[in-house]
XYZ file of C-alpha atoms in Angstrom:
748
model
C -45.720 -40.904 98.492
C -46.855 -40.321 101.960
C -50.439 -39.219 102.535
C -50.394 -36.540 104.637
C -49.476 -34.259 101.701
C -52.949 -34.662 100.993
C -54.504 -33.327 104.361
C -54.481 -30.010 106.782
C -53.688 -29.467 110.064
C -55.752 -30.816 112.099
C -56.140 -27.649 113.937
C -58.478 -26.872 111.066
C -60.731 -29.109 112.634
C -63.985 -28.436 114.380
C -66.571 -30.807 115.922
C -68.542 -27.527 116.943
C -70.045 -26.757 113.609
C -70.472 -22.887 114.071
C -67.021 -21.837 116.256
C -63.605 -23.112 115.698
C -62.058 -24.491 119.416
C -58.878 -23.159 120.893
C -55.860 -25.285 120.158
C -54.082 -26.221 123.018
C -50.433 -27.353 124.317
C -51.361 -31.617 125.276
C -49.591 -31.895 128.377
C -46.487 -34.224 128.526
C -47.595 -37.209 129.943
C -50.424 -37.111 127.174
C -47.983 -36.496 124.587
C -45.420 -39.205 126.101
C -48.499 -41.976 125.544
C -49.608 -41.496 121.862
C -47.890 -43.412 119.637
C -45.096 -41.737 117.512
C -45.211 -41.702 114.062
C -46.089 -39.219 110.707
C -49.948 -38.751 111.153
C -52.180 -39.242 107.700
C -55.132 -37.139 108.720
C -57.896 -35.871 106.570
C -58.498 -32.217 108.418
C -60.275 -30.542 105.960
C -63.199 -33.186 106.408
C -62.747 -32.628 110.126
C -63.299 -29.048 109.656
C -66.905 -29.582 108.197
C -65.528 -28.880 104.649
C -68.186 -29.433 101.530
C -65.446 -28.737 98.770
C -61.943 -29.905 98.804
C -59.528 -28.990 96.134
C -55.970 -30.448 95.382
C -53.220 -29.168 93.157
C -50.429 -31.247 92.437
C -46.650 -30.565 90.663
C -44.362 -33.093 90.146
C -45.813 -35.914 92.041
C -46.366 -33.372 94.917
C -42.403 -32.804 94.976
C -42.597 -29.334 93.937
C -46.007 -28.006 94.952
C -48.853 -29.961 96.909
C -51.931 -27.517 97.522
C -54.575 -28.330 99.571
C -57.999 -25.970 99.094
C -61.482 -26.277 100.997
C -64.211 -24.468 102.179
C -64.085 -25.326 106.416
C -64.382 -23.209 109.511
C -60.469 -22.306 109.043
C -58.222 -21.262 111.656
C -58.446 -18.165 114.403
C -55.450 -15.982 113.629
C -54.201 -16.340 117.508
C -54.040 -20.386 116.911
C -51.645 -19.419 113.752
C -48.388 -18.936 115.701
C -48.438 -22.546 117.001
C -50.272 -24.659 114.306
C -47.411 -25.766 113.021
C -45.819 -27.121 116.310
C -45.869 -30.928 117.429
C -48.999 -32.226 119.448
C -51.050 -28.897 118.868
C -54.293 -30.434 118.365
C -58.205 -29.076 118.736
C -59.364 -32.934 119.265
C -57.204 -34.529 122.149
C -57.502 -32.765 125.843
C -56.762 -35.636 128.085
C -55.694 -39.304 127.218
C -58.862 -40.604 128.229
C -60.235 -38.777 125.161
C -57.944 -41.407 122.413
C -60.544 -43.951 123.786
C -63.293 -42.415 121.748
C -62.293 -40.611 119.139
C -64.580 -40.004 116.703
C -62.707 -37.225 114.288
C -60.037 -38.601 111.536
C -57.449 -36.814 113.511
C -55.964 -36.318 116.772
C -51.922 -36.142 117.320
C -51.408 -32.713 115.770
C -47.990 -33.819 114.200
C -48.951 -33.446 110.467
C -48.599 -29.912 109.950
C -45.582 -30.113 111.969
C -43.743 -33.178 109.875
C -44.260 -31.318 106.660
C -42.688 -27.789 107.859
C -39.796 -29.606 108.528
C -39.459 -30.865 105.184
C -40.846 -28.401 103.044
C -41.965 -24.447 102.651
C -45.450 -24.346 104.105
C -47.857 -21.420 103.735
C -51.298 -21.275 105.105
C -53.977 -18.600 104.209
C -56.690 -19.083 106.331
C -60.022 -17.191 106.987
C -62.563 -18.208 109.917
C -66.072 -17.187 109.453
C -66.374 -14.520 112.018
C -63.548 -12.969 110.829
C -63.221 -9.397 108.614
C -60.352 -10.956 106.296
C -58.072 -13.880 105.917
C -54.632 -14.282 107.055
C -51.552 -15.728 105.710
C -48.128 -16.912 107.269
C -45.145 -19.323 106.277
C -43.586 -21.545 108.426
C -40.442 -23.530 108.673
C -39.340 -26.035 111.085
C -42.440 -25.684 112.996
C -41.902 -22.024 113.570
C -43.175 -19.067 112.051
C -40.648 -17.212 109.551
C -41.022 -13.914 107.107
C -42.128 -14.802 103.989
C -39.126 -12.114 102.329
C -35.923 -11.545 104.369
C -36.264 -8.857 106.993
C -39.892 -8.194 106.987
C -42.317 -9.287 110.316
C -43.206 -12.822 110.470
C -46.520 -12.499 111.871
C -49.522 -13.367 110.074
C -50.484 -10.558 107.252
C -53.929 -9.824 106.748
C -55.014 -10.436 102.950
C -58.412 -11.343 100.809
C -59.459 -14.794 101.122
C -62.971 -16.995 101.408
C -64.051 -18.981 104.600
C -61.674 -22.078 105.004
C -57.800 -22.835 104.691
C -55.662 -23.220 102.248
C -52.340 -24.904 102.659
C -49.573 -24.938 100.157
C -46.488 -27.035 100.588
C -43.107 -26.282 98.151
C -40.096 -28.042 97.730
C -40.866 -31.636 99.826
C -37.715 -32.921 101.368
C -35.549 -30.193 100.111
C -33.186 -30.602 102.755
C -33.389 -34.300 102.979
C -31.925 -35.711 99.854
C -31.820 -39.371 100.750
C -35.525 -39.059 101.325
C -36.550 -37.601 98.142
C -34.257 -39.892 96.479
C -35.918 -42.685 97.610
C -39.305 -41.935 96.436
C -40.720 -43.126 93.033
C -41.059 -40.892 90.229
C -43.713 -38.346 89.828
C -46.155 -39.890 88.036
C -45.587 -42.882 90.452
C -46.281 -40.214 93.502
C -49.058 -38.538 91.428
C -51.330 -41.937 91.407
C -50.501 -42.270 94.900
C -52.273 -39.040 95.650
C -54.953 -40.077 93.397
C -55.761 -43.174 95.117
C -55.980 -41.865 98.402
C -58.027 -38.760 96.949
C -60.735 -41.476 95.070
C -61.102 -43.302 98.539
C -62.086 -40.247 100.274
C -64.534 -39.079 97.463
C -66.128 -42.306 97.044
C -66.756 -42.325 100.669
C -67.458 -38.822 101.609
C -71.011 -38.464 99.052
C -71.804 -35.027 100.650
C -68.370 -33.572 99.653
C -66.930 -32.277 96.192
C -63.519 -33.528 95.477
C -61.312 -32.232 92.475
C -57.473 -33.182 92.333
C -55.590 -32.247 89.158
C -51.706 -31.445 88.050
C -50.992 -27.566 88.380
C -51.870 -25.923 84.812
C -53.848 -28.422 83.708
C -57.654 -27.663 82.334
C -58.990 -31.047 83.082
C -59.334 -32.430 86.304
C -58.334 -36.461 87.176
C -60.614 -36.556 90.054
C -63.904 -34.431 89.961
C -67.141 -35.141 92.079
C -70.045 -33.444 93.140
C -71.112 -32.731 96.931
C -74.461 -34.086 95.697
C -73.753 -37.380 94.045
C -74.113 -40.364 95.877
C -71.434 -42.986 96.686
C -72.891 -44.879 93.779
C -72.532 -41.684 91.196
C -69.055 -41.414 92.943
C -68.268 -45.127 91.650
C -69.313 -44.599 88.506
C -67.306 -41.196 88.084
C -64.217 -42.586 89.357
C -64.375 -46.225 88.209
C -66.872 -46.345 85.314
C -69.175 -48.994 84.148
C -68.494 -51.207 87.010
C -71.269 -49.164 88.920
C -73.938 -51.002 86.540
C -72.410 -54.424 88.377
C -72.807 -53.448 92.236
C -74.944 -54.994 94.601
C -75.883 -52.627 97.785
C -74.765 -54.115 101.643
C -76.743 -52.504 104.396
C -76.668 -54.448 107.860
C -76.562 -53.591 111.035
C -75.036 -56.083 113.936
C -76.499 -55.108 117.325
C -74.427 -57.953 118.960
C -71.605 -56.675 117.721
C -72.006 -53.422 118.083
C -71.153 -52.203 114.265
C -73.167 -51.552 111.481
C -71.956 -52.147 107.614
C -73.160 -50.674 104.240
C -70.933 -50.678 100.981
C -71.099 -52.221 97.604
C -69.734 -55.556 96.010
C -69.875 -56.698 92.464
C -72.011 -59.331 91.518
C -70.853 -62.558 89.971
C -70.699 -61.504 86.304
C -67.984 -58.944 86.988
C -64.047 -59.593 87.530
C -60.907 -57.653 87.782
C -57.692 -58.777 87.271
C -56.492 -57.323 90.685
C -58.946 -56.694 93.532
C -59.881 -53.661 94.464
C -61.024 -53.328 98.094
C -62.010 -49.734 99.821
C -62.253 -50.344 103.547
C -63.488 -47.965 105.898
C -63.737 -47.855 109.635
C -65.481 -45.270 111.328
C -64.905 -43.013 107.810
C -61.288 -43.850 107.906
C -59.489 -45.189 105.017
C -57.430 -48.414 106.442
C -56.529 -52.088 105.985
C -57.283 -55.336 106.965
C -56.054 -58.317 105.442
C -58.127 -60.907 107.181
C -60.674 -59.048 105.980
C -59.741 -59.036 102.678
C -58.514 -62.996 102.628
C -62.096 -63.767 104.141
C -63.772 -61.980 101.017
C -61.534 -63.484 98.217
C -62.264 -66.482 99.639
C -65.688 -65.897 99.078
C -65.717 -65.216 95.608
C -63.597 -68.115 94.446
C -66.725 -70.003 94.166
C -68.329 -67.382 91.684
C -65.528 -66.131 89.957
C -63.182 -67.729 87.082
C -59.681 -68.422 88.445
C -57.458 -65.576 88.744
C -59.648 -63.029 88.622
C -60.904 -60.869 91.532
C -64.117 -58.779 92.978
C -64.884 -55.132 93.844
C -65.655 -54.161 97.361
C -66.379 -50.861 99.311
C -67.166 -51.552 102.619
C -68.046 -48.913 105.697
C -68.209 -50.343 109.025
C -69.077 -48.145 112.043
C -68.053 -49.627 115.135
C -68.461 -48.428 118.615
C -65.400 -46.222 119.197
C -64.679 -47.720 122.574
C -64.108 -51.330 121.031
C -61.901 -49.457 118.216
C -57.702 -48.910 119.078
C -56.665 -46.581 116.382
C -53.441 -45.910 117.790
C -51.780 -48.683 116.950
C -50.002 -48.068 113.639
C -47.867 -44.913 113.016
C -50.195 -43.857 110.155
C -53.377 -45.352 111.211
C -53.488 -47.702 108.146
C -54.390 -50.247 110.670
C -57.030 -50.167 113.733
C -57.696 -52.940 115.848
C -61.078 -53.439 117.189
C -62.602 -56.139 119.990
C -63.821 -59.611 118.780
C -62.620 -58.831 115.132
C -62.850 -62.798 113.720
C -66.547 -62.727 114.520
C -66.490 -59.119 112.818
C -64.854 -60.411 110.100
C -67.497 -63.655 109.586
C -70.492 -61.523 109.824
C -69.412 -59.438 107.038
C -68.250 -62.545 105.198
C -71.790 -64.031 105.875
C -73.200 -61.229 104.679
C -71.703 -61.006 101.656
C -72.546 -64.315 100.883
C -76.324 -63.649 101.496
C -76.023 -60.978 98.927
C -74.343 -62.992 96.314
C -76.475 -66.204 96.863
C -79.404 -64.250 96.620
C -78.232 -61.959 93.225
C -76.805 -65.452 91.833
C -80.368 -66.505 90.535
C -79.979 -64.324 87.209
C -76.701 -63.868 85.391
C -76.340 -62.160 82.466
C -73.867 -62.906 79.203
C -72.759 -61.287 76.256
C -74.688 -61.674 73.222
C -73.837 -60.759 69.261
C -74.700 -57.188 68.784
C -77.272 -56.971 65.244
C -75.078 -56.789 62.053
C -73.991 -53.409 60.657
C -76.598 -51.481 59.044
C -79.304 -53.653 60.752
C -82.130 -51.771 62.374
C -82.725 -52.647 66.417
C -85.628 -54.255 67.405
C -86.656 -51.032 69.282
C -86.806 -49.507 66.004
C -89.151 -52.053 64.568
C -91.493 -51.967 66.821
C -91.794 -48.329 67.317
C -92.597 -48.474 63.320
C -95.120 -51.142 63.363
C -97.111 -49.280 66.823
C -97.053 -45.762 64.493
C -98.239 -48.182 61.352
C -101.524 -49.044 63.906
C -101.958 -45.725 64.974
C -102.260 -44.047 61.735
C -104.472 -46.924 60.243
C -106.633 -47.419 63.133
C -106.357 -50.760 63.095
C -103.991 -53.871 63.470
C -103.385 -54.399 60.065
C -99.657 -53.057 58.804
C -99.356 -50.544 56.153
C -98.338 -52.411 53.025
C -96.035 -50.723 50.979
C -97.271 -49.885 47.169
C -95.403 -52.187 44.721
C -94.341 -49.487 42.724
C -92.664 -47.875 45.914
C -90.982 -51.555 46.485
C -87.397 -51.982 46.880
C -86.661 -55.522 46.068
C -82.778 -55.581 46.396
C -80.570 -55.150 49.089
C -76.768 -53.546 48.358
C -75.485 -54.797 51.341
C -76.478 -58.677 50.273
C -73.680 -60.426 49.150
C -73.777 -63.925 47.122
C -71.303 -67.139 46.836
C -69.926 -65.911 43.376
C -68.070 -62.693 46.031
C -65.979 -66.102 47.309
C -65.597 -68.112 44.269
C -63.255 -66.817 41.412
C -63.939 -68.555 38.278
C -62.161 -71.466 37.277
C -58.790 -70.688 36.015
C -56.810 -73.809 36.763
C -55.489 -73.701 33.033
C -53.392 -70.832 31.523
C -54.656 -68.978 28.290
C -52.307 -70.826 26.043
C -53.075 -70.104 22.392
C -52.626 -73.349 19.615
C -49.861 -72.943 18.161
C -50.492 -71.830 14.041
C -48.682 -74.547 12.138
C -47.494 -72.266 9.755
C -45.690 -69.981 12.902
C -43.809 -70.651 16.283
C -45.834 -70.263 19.310
C -42.833 -67.382 20.827
C -44.896 -64.008 21.106
C -44.118 -60.719 22.098
C -46.144 -59.708 24.064
C -48.837 -61.858 24.687
C -51.930 -60.218 26.290
C -52.824 -60.678 29.688
C -56.229 -60.006 29.432
C -55.932 -59.813 33.645
C -55.822 -63.862 33.790
C -55.545 -63.708 37.877
C -55.179 -67.088 39.580
C -57.780 -68.714 41.606
C -55.827 -67.319 44.679
C -55.795 -63.946 43.819
C -57.769 -62.491 47.171
C -57.106 -65.314 49.203
C -54.911 -64.805 51.954
C -51.958 -65.014 49.860
C -51.795 -61.584 49.199
C -52.620 -60.152 52.376
C -50.130 -57.217 53.074
C -47.770 -57.639 56.194
C -46.355 -54.236 55.886
C -46.004 -51.580 58.448
C -48.532 -48.792 57.024
C -47.013 -45.050 57.017
C -48.783 -42.051 57.669
C -48.469 -39.698 54.625
C -47.899 -36.067 55.988
C -46.394 -34.839 52.520
C -48.748 -31.221 51.838
C -48.663 -32.199 48.293
C -50.738 -35.574 48.785
C -52.512 -34.056 51.095
C -53.650 -31.131 48.900
C -54.922 -33.630 46.232
C -57.053 -35.578 48.753
C -58.728 -32.398 50.239
C -59.250 -31.648 46.302
C -61.343 -34.628 45.714
C -64.035 -33.607 48.750
C -63.845 -30.014 47.320
C -65.437 -31.579 43.788
C -67.327 -34.011 45.298
C -70.801 -34.980 44.015
C -72.361 -36.326 46.706
C -75.714 -37.792 45.445
C -73.541 -39.874 42.840
C -71.146 -41.091 45.557
C -74.429 -41.858 47.629
C -75.735 -43.711 44.644
C -72.486 -45.781 43.916
C -72.105 -46.572 47.948
C -75.765 -48.136 47.874
C -76.194 -49.962 44.671
C -76.980 -53.243 43.794
C -74.642 -54.384 40.526
C -77.275 -56.029 37.919
C -74.600 -56.904 35.053
C -72.663 -55.472 32.176
C -74.084 -54.295 29.109
C -72.061 -56.077 26.601
C -68.681 -57.879 26.213
C -67.210 -55.278 23.832
C -68.497 -52.480 25.772
C -67.424 -50.827 29.401
C -71.274 -50.280 30.521
C -72.752 -51.637 33.204
C -76.091 -51.663 35.002
C -76.640 -51.116 38.817
C -79.979 -50.577 40.742
C -80.224 -47.710 43.186
C -83.452 -48.016 45.562
C -86.517 -47.804 42.370
C -84.218 -46.510 39.640
C -81.689 -47.811 36.934
C -78.356 -46.590 35.892
C -75.904 -47.829 33.064
C -72.462 -46.160 34.093
C -69.424 -46.531 32.212
C -67.526 -48.125 34.793
C -64.208 -47.414 32.752
C -64.514 -43.681 33.404
C -65.409 -44.694 36.696
C -62.397 -47.063 37.130
C -59.872 -44.445 35.921
C -60.981 -42.276 38.422
C -61.051 -44.672 41.262
C -57.627 -45.567 40.557
C -56.372 -42.474 40.380
C -58.033 -42.094 44.278
C -56.479 -45.469 45.070
C -53.094 -44.759 44.300
C -53.539 -41.214 46.316
C -54.852 -43.173 49.663
C -52.704 -45.850 49.121
C -49.982 -43.490 48.395
C -46.285 -44.884 50.149
C -47.713 -47.873 51.691
C -48.520 -49.870 48.184
C -47.417 -53.496 47.972
C -45.789 -55.245 45.092
C -46.626 -57.060 41.811
C -43.484 -58.803 40.643
C -42.667 -59.947 37.428
C -40.886 -63.010 37.116
C -38.094 -61.291 34.519
C -38.149 -57.643 34.267
C -40.007 -55.860 31.447
C -37.114 -53.628 29.212
C -38.477 -50.293 29.121
C -36.588 -49.837 25.553
C -38.318 -52.247 23.950
C -41.868 -51.682 25.169
C -41.771 -47.681 24.754
C -40.399 -48.105 20.908
C -43.137 -50.691 20.253
C -45.433 -48.136 21.666
C -44.181 -45.127 19.431
C -44.130 -47.666 16.549
C -47.704 -48.189 17.466
C -49.137 -44.902 17.832
C -50.490 -43.159 14.548
C -48.837 -40.010 13.946
C -47.321 -38.405 11.222
C -43.684 -38.328 10.373
C -41.897 -34.896 11.069
C -38.173 -34.069 10.663
C -38.462 -32.167 14.466
C -39.622 -35.715 16.001
C -36.293 -37.532 17.294
C -35.975 -41.000 16.701
C -37.826 -43.505 18.673
C -34.787 -45.040 20.141
C -33.551 -41.331 21.107
C -37.186 -40.841 22.952
C -37.204 -44.313 24.579
C -33.674 -43.498 25.892
C -34.796 -40.042 27.206
C -37.689 -41.943 28.912
C -35.221 -44.556 30.448
C -32.773 -41.666 31.875
C -35.568 -40.326 33.529
C -37.123 -43.071 35.389
C -33.941 -44.510 36.210
C -32.941 -40.627 37.903
C -36.231 -40.947 39.792
C -35.993 -45.076 40.793
C -35.656 -44.345 44.259
C -38.950 -42.060 44.433
C -41.071 -44.341 42.181
C -40.169 -47.404 44.745
C -40.689 -45.731 47.511
C -44.191 -43.770 46.920
C -45.373 -45.875 44.078
C -44.013 -49.632 44.361
C -42.531 -49.605 40.912
C -38.913 -50.529 40.466
C -36.787 -49.289 38.026
C -33.217 -51.427 37.653
C -30.041 -50.144 36.398
C -30.222 -51.470 33.134
C -33.607 -49.790 32.220
C -36.198 -52.728 33.048
C -39.169 -52.327 35.301
C -39.548 -55.543 37.502
C -42.336 -54.329 40.168
C -46.021 -52.721 39.908
C -47.762 -51.436 42.894
C -50.326 -53.574 44.250
C -53.593 -51.028 44.014
C -56.287 -53.415 44.568
C -56.136 -56.783 46.368
C -56.795 -59.391 43.545
C -56.567 -57.425 40.762
C -53.517 -57.490 38.130
C -53.579 -54.501 35.409
C -53.799 -55.483 31.915
C -50.494 -55.805 30.774
C -51.488 -55.075 27.166
C -51.469 -51.407 28.093
C -48.023 -51.565 29.604
C -46.084 -50.102 26.389
C -48.338 -47.232 26.063
C -48.214 -46.638 30.428
C -44.445 -46.557 30.119
C -44.257 -44.301 27.207
C -46.816 -41.635 29.114
C -44.523 -41.647 31.873
C -41.839 -39.883 29.862
C -44.208 -37.699 28.002
C -47.738 -36.961 30.081
C -45.935 -36.900 33.561
C -45.032 -33.414 35.267
C -41.583 -34.473 36.838
C -40.638 -30.911 37.505
C -43.204 -29.582 40.424
C -43.959 -32.177 43.627
C -47.778 -31.585 43.332
C -47.656 -32.001 39.594
C -45.693 -35.099 39.628
C -47.811 -36.762 41.918
C -51.025 -36.201 40.432
C -50.408 -36.622 36.767
C -48.440 -40.332 37.871
C -51.595 -41.133 39.729
C -53.572 -40.260 36.509
C -51.300 -42.503 34.703
C -51.552 -45.481 36.845
C -55.516 -44.862 36.932
C -55.342 -45.032 32.655
C -53.608 -47.973 33.354
C -55.325 -50.032 35.381
C -58.451 -49.150 34.570
C -60.142 -52.454 32.920
C -60.801 -53.189 29.411
C -63.025 -55.675 27.845
C -60.989 -58.378 26.450
C -59.979 -58.070 22.636
C -58.966 -61.681 20.773
C -59.147 -59.074 17.249
C -55.599 -57.535 17.876
C -53.767 -60.246 19.561
C -50.933 -60.628 16.594
C -48.070 -58.287 16.494
C -44.676 -57.734 15.324
C -41.696 -56.653 16.871
C -39.559 -53.845 14.774
C -36.362 -55.168 12.827
C -34.432 -52.841 14.884
C -34.986 -54.718 18.156
C -33.342 -57.960 19.887
C -35.069 -61.089 18.665
C -35.638 -62.320 21.991
C -39.402 -61.779 22.858
C -40.893 -61.848 26.376
C -44.485 -63.354 27.665
C -45.236 -60.134 29.972
C -48.547 -61.596 30.647
C -49.886 -65.123 32.043
C -50.417 -64.138 35.803
C -51.070 -67.774 36.466
C -48.746 -68.028 39.090
C -49.298 -66.086 42.598
C -46.024 -65.829 44.580
C -46.983 -65.997 48.701
C -45.268 -62.860 49.297
C -48.023 -60.854 47.695
C -46.842 -61.436 43.666
C -48.396 -61.755 40.637
C -45.617 -63.961 39.120
C -44.719 -63.818 35.403
C -43.211 -66.926 33.158
C -39.793 -67.010 32.040
C -38.527 -65.611 28.729
C -38.933 -67.976 25.708
C -37.101 -68.451 22.237
C -38.892 -65.372 19.910
C -39.483 -65.169 16.430
C -40.375 -61.287 14.686
C -43.996 -62.494 14.614
C -46.659 -64.265 16.325
C -50.179 -65.137 15.644
C -51.975 -66.515 18.804
C -55.049 -68.755 18.018
C -58.001 -68.827 20.833
C -60.533 -71.801 21.108
C -64.143 -70.898 21.881
C -63.947 -72.519 25.562
C -60.573 -70.130 26.196
C -62.307 -66.558 25.259
C -65.491 -67.794 27.416
C -63.061 -68.636 30.441
C -61.485 -65.197 29.914
C -64.697 -63.310 29.367
C -65.780 -64.724 32.594
C -62.966 -63.922 34.042
C -62.978 -60.372 33.140
C -66.683 -59.946 34.253
C -65.974 -61.262 37.481
C -63.525 -58.852 38.232
C -65.740 -56.016 37.085
C -68.275 -57.525 39.361
C -66.249 -58.750 42.486
C -63.674 -56.284 42.456
C -64.382 -52.887 40.719
C -67.604 -52.109 42.267
C -67.437 -53.446 45.802
C -64.541 -50.892 45.593
C -66.419 -47.727 44.411
C -68.785 -48.717 47.121
C -66.635 -48.537 49.921
C -63.835 -46.259 48.732
C -64.971 -44.243 45.659
C -65.609 -40.084 45.980
C -67.484 -39.504 42.814
C -66.446 -35.963 41.370
C -68.757 -33.910 39.833
C -67.237 -33.971 36.485
C -68.755 -37.964 35.766
C -72.149 -36.606 36.876
C -72.023 -33.908 34.616
C -70.801 -35.304 31.671
C -73.098 -38.294 30.932
C -71.222 -40.733 32.564
C -73.895 -42.193 34.759
C -77.376 -42.077 33.404
C -80.812 -43.156 34.315
C -82.421 -45.454 32.050
C -85.539 -46.613 34.118
C -87.638 -45.688 37.269
C -90.039 -48.202 38.858
C -92.735 -45.826 39.187
C -92.663 -44.959 35.492
C -92.753 -48.731 34.533
C -95.690 -49.062 36.372
C -97.515 -46.291 34.341
C -96.775 -48.246 31.300
C -97.618 -51.689 32.181
C -100.758 -49.627 33.210
C -101.576 -48.992 30.130
C -101.120 -51.854 28.217
C-alpha cells in the first residue's frame, strides 16, 4: 500500500510554531524542476502535531483516516489544498538544496483526491470554528448534490482530520493489483511503527475501524527505547546505544543496535536520514557483514539508525517516493557508521549471557531463601539461624520420587497355576488379579489419538458438579501427601502422611470416585484395552446371575431371558459405547475392548461378569445425563482395585452353558497398539481348580501393591477432586499427629 495514504497534505505543515504560512502556487519553472511522482510525506509531523491517530478499514481501501492536533489549515487555503504543487515549504528552486521538512512537492492530497473521496476537517488556533470540505480530482465538490462546495463551518478541535474513502474506486486495474486487505494493513503498520519509534515526542495510534484495541499505541512522553520495547517487545533489553558526531563528514549518528546475544531470522533495519524514513542497501549490507563475525550463520541483527546530515549535502529529490536519498561522501559515511557499530560491539562483547536451566517446579528461588535467612537473623539478633522445633519438623517431601516409581515388579512369568492331578487345567474364568506386564506404563502405551474437545452439556454439568461438592481441605491433603504403605494384604486401607499428621484412607472408596472422575474427564478420549478373544456377554451375565445371593421368585425372569435383555440393550447402544467409552460390543453380543482409563493399569477381570450385569440393571439408559453418570459410576466400581483373593479361585460353569471355557484374565502380553491382550481360547471343563505356589502369590501381591503406590495414589495427587461425602463418611481418618506423639514420648 502506498504510504501517502498515511500522511496529511503538506499544506498542514508549518515551520512557524505559532502561525500557519500561506500556501502559494508554485512558479512553472520550479514545477518543471521538481521530480515527478507520488509524494510520501509526513505532514502531521511537519505541522507540529504531538498526537497522531490513524484509523483503517479493509487495509485502507474502504477508509483511511488521519487525525492530528497540529496547526491546521487556514480557511482561505482550503480552496487549493488539493491542487498539484501547492505547498507551504518551497518558494524558489534554491530551497530544494536546504530542505528540512518531510514534504515539499505538494502532490500528496492531489494524488489521493484523484483516486478517492477525500474529506478534510481542519481548525487553526486562531479560528473560532473548524471547517469541512470535500474534494474530487483536486477540486472542491459539494458534500451533497445541489449544495454549495465551499468549506462549511463545523465543530472541531485544533488540528486536521483527513478521510480518504473508496480508494481507487475509479482505477479498477490498480485496485486489483493491490494485495489482500491484511497485507495492505501490515504495510501501513510498518510505516507507522518506523515513525512512532523515531518520533519519541509524538503519540502514535493505529487501529482498525471498530476495534477497541490499537496495534500501535505509543505515548508522547516515551523515549525511543520505550517505543522499541512497546512495538518489538523484549528486544529492547538486548540493544546497545549509539551516539557519535563526525565533524569532518558533517553528520551525527544516533541509534540502537542489537548485541551479540540477540539474533533474528530476518534483519530489522530502521534508517532515518534527517528524520525521514529511507532505505540504503549499501549501508544495510555493510552492517550485516559486520555481524557475521558475531552471530550464528543465517541469523541477522536489529538496527535503528538516525543520521543527521547537513541538508546541503543531501539530495532528497532523486526518487519518486523519496524512499532513497543521495548524499555527499556516501562511502566515507557508511564506513564511519560501520566503524562506530564495530566499536560498540567490540566493547560489549567482553560479557556474554547464556540461557540456564530454571529451578524445578515448586522449588523456592534463591532470593526467597535469602530473604528468609535475613529475616531469621533480624529476629534472633545474631547470625544463628532459627531452628525448627523437632515436633514441627516435616521430614518428608511429597514431590520426591524413588527408583521404584520406574521399576515395575518382575512379571516375566505368567501367573499359571499348578495342575491339579485330579482336574484339568482348563478354567473359566481365571483371575487376572491385575497382572500387568512390565512394559505397561512404558512408551508402548502412549496414546497417539487426536483429543476431542467435549462440549456436551450433560458432561460439562457433571464436571461442574464435582467442583460444587469438592472438599478443598481433603483435595489439598491428597495433592500433597506422602504414601507410607498398605495396612494389610487383604484390606483396602493405606497410610499417608500430610505435613506432621498421619492418615488412614480407604483407597477402594477413593479409587471408585477417582475412576468415576477419570471417566468424566476422559470422556470421548479413552484408549483401548483389547481382549485377544471377545468376552461372551451371555455366559458372563448368566454366571453373574447364578453367583448372586437372591431368593428365587416366580416373578423373576429366567437368567437366559435377563441375559438376552442386557445383550439387546448393549448392542442397541454399541455406537455410543464405542465412541464415548471405547467399549466395543460385537453383533454377536461379545465384549471386545475396554477403555484405557489410566496408563499402565488394567482392571481386575474377576469383576467383569458383575460389571456386565450391572450395565443392564443399574445404568439409566433413558436420559443423557443419567446415562453418562451411572455408566461412569459403574466403570468406577469395575476399575477400583481390590486385594488378591486366592481363596475364591475355583469356579464352575452352569450346566446350561456351552462346554467351552475362556481365560479372560492373563494380561502378560502387551500389544504395541496400546492394547492389553488376553490369551486365546483353551479347551474347557465344567469345573476348574487352580493351585498357586507361595512364590506366585507373593509376586501377585507385590504387583498389586506396586499399582496402588505408583499408579493409584499418584493419580489421586494430580487429578482427584475430593468430594465432601468421603470426608464426612470416615473414609479418611487421622490416626497420629507428631506434636501429640512427642507429648506421649516425653512422659515415658
